[in-house]
XYZ file of C-alpha atoms in Angstrom:
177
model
C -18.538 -21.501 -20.698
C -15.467 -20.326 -17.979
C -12.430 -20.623 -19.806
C -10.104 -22.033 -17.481
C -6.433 -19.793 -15.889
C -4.101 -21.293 -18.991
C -6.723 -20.842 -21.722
C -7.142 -17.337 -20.809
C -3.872 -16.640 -20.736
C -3.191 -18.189 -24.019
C -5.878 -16.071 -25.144
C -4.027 -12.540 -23.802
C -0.972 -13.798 -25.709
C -2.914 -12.742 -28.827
C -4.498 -9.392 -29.751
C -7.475 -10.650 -31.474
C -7.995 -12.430 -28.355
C -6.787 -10.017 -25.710
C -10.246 -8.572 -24.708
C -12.008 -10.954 -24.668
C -9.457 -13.435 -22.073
C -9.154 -10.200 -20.110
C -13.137 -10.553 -19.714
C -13.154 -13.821 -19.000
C -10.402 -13.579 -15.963
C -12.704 -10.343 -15.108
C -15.370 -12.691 -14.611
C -13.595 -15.435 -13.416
C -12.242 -13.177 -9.734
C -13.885 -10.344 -9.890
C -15.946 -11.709 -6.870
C -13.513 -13.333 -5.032
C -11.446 -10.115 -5.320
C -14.135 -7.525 -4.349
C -14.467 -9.144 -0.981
C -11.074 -9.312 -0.238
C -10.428 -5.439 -1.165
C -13.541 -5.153 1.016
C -12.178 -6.586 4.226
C -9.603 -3.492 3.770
C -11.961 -0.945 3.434
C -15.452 -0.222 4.325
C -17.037 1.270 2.283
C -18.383 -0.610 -1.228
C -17.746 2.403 -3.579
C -13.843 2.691 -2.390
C -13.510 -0.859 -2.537
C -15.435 -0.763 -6.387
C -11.828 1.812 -7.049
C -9.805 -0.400 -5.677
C -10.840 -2.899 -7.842
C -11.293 -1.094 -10.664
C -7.507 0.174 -9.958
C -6.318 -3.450 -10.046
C -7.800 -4.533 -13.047
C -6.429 -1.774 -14.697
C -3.029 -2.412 -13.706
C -3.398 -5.786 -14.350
C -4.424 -5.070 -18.129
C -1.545 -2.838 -18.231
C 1.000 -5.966 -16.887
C -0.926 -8.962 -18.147
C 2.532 -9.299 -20.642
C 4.421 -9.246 -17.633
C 3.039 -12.088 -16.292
C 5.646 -15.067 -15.915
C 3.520 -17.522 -14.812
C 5.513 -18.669 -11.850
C 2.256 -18.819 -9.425
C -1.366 -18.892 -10.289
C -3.048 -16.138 -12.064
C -5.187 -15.522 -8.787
C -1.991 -15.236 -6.429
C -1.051 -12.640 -8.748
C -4.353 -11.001 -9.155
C -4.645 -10.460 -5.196
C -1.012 -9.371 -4.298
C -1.848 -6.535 -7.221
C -5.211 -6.215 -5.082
C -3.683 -6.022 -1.791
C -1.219 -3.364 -2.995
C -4.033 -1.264 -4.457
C -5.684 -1.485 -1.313
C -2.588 -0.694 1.271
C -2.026 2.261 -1.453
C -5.460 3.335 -0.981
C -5.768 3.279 2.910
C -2.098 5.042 3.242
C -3.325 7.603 0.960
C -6.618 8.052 2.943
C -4.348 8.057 6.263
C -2.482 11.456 4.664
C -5.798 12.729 3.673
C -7.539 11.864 7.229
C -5.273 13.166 9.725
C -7.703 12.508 12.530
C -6.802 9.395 14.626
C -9.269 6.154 15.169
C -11.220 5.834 18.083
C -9.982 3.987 20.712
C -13.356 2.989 22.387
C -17.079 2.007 21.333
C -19.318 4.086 23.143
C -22.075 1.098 24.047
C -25.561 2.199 23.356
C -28.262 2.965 26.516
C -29.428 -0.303 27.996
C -26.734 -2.436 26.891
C -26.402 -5.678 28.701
C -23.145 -6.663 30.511
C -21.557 -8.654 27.604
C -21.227 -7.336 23.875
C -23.465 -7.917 21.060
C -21.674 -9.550 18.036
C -22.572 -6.188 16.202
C -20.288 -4.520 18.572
C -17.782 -7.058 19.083
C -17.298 -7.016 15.058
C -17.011 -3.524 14.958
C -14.363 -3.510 17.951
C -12.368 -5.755 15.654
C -12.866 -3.643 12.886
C -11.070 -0.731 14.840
C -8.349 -2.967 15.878
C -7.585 -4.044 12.541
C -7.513 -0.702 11.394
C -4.718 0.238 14.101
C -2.278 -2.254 12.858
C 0.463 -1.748 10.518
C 0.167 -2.183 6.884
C 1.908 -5.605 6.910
C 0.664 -7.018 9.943
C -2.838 -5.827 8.648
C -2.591 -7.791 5.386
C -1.108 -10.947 6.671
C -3.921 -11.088 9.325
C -6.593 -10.223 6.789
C -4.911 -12.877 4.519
C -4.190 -15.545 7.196
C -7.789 -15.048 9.158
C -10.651 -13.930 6.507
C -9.455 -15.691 3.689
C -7.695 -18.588 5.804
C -5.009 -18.639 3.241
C -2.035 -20.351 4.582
C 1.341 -19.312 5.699
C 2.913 -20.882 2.208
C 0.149 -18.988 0.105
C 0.444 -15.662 1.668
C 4.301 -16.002 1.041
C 3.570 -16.198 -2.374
C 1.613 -13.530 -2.082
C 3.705 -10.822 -0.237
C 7.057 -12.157 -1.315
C 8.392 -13.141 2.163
C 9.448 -15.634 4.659
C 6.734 -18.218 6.172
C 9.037 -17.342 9.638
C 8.340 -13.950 9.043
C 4.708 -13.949 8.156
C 4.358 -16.290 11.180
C 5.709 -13.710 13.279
C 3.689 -10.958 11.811
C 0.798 -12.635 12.552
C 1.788 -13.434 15.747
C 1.997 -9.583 16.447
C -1.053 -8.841 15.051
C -2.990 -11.009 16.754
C -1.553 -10.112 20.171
C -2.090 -6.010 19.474
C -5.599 -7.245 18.629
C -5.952 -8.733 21.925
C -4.649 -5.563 23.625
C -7.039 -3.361 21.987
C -9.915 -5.643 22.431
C -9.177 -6.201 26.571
C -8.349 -2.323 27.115
């Protein structure tokens, strides 16, 4: 049986009850939160640490929790900041910059194949700045909207509208050049 958001965290209240709740809400977004790390990073064993990272801060702050948005909203701004952690500490580590072009394979017909054209994207994401990159990932992917984002990263809808905006335009540039 899935133990709804309040029962579980009327269960993590208690320390008889503490483990298993903190299962349950494991089971409950581990999922939903996997693929969202994963639209951050590529590959499935970082995004399997970046997960694992956010549960484990999230059993280390479950007491913190106030309750003032849904448990999810909470669960994915901890995942989002895992993951912008992650990819800024990979930037340090990776000092080599991201290529700027797709090299088309022989043969190639005049347009793009959608494997291409994905992977073009991919790059273009990766260029943008950390905040531009999560609101777009956010807004776009998960088709969250301007009022649940804000929730999310703690700002403006004005200014998550705008960063948006900017994203989606350097997107453009990179994708025409």
């Amino acid at each position: 049986m899935k133990l709804t958001d309040e029962e579980i965290l009327a269960l993590l209240k208690h320390p008889d009850t503490k483990e298993k709740a903190f299962r349950s809400l494991l089971s409950n977004y581990q999922e939903r939160l996997y693929y969202h790390v994963r639209r951050y990073v590529r590959n499935h064993e970082d995004a399997n640490d970046i997960l694992q990272n956010t549960f484990i801060k999230t059993w280390n702050a479950i007491g913190q929790f106030q309750g003032n948005s849904a448990i999810y909203t909470w669960l994915y701004k901890i995942a989002s900041n895992e993951a912008i952690t992650f990819i800024n500490k990979q930037k340090k580590i990776n000092t080599t910059a991201i290529e700027q072009s797709v090299v088309l394979h022989q043969g190639a017909t005049d347009g793009l194949d959608a494997g291409v054209m994905a992977q073009r994207l991919q790059q273009a994401i990766d260029i943008l700045p950390d905040k531009q990159k999560q609101v777009f990932i956010m807004r776009y992917y998960d088709e969250l909207s301007y009022e649940e984002i804000a929730a999310i990263v703690d700002t403006s809808v004005g200014a998550l509208k705008a960063s948006y905006h900017h994203a989606v335009k350097k997107i453009e540039d990179f994708l025409l050049s």
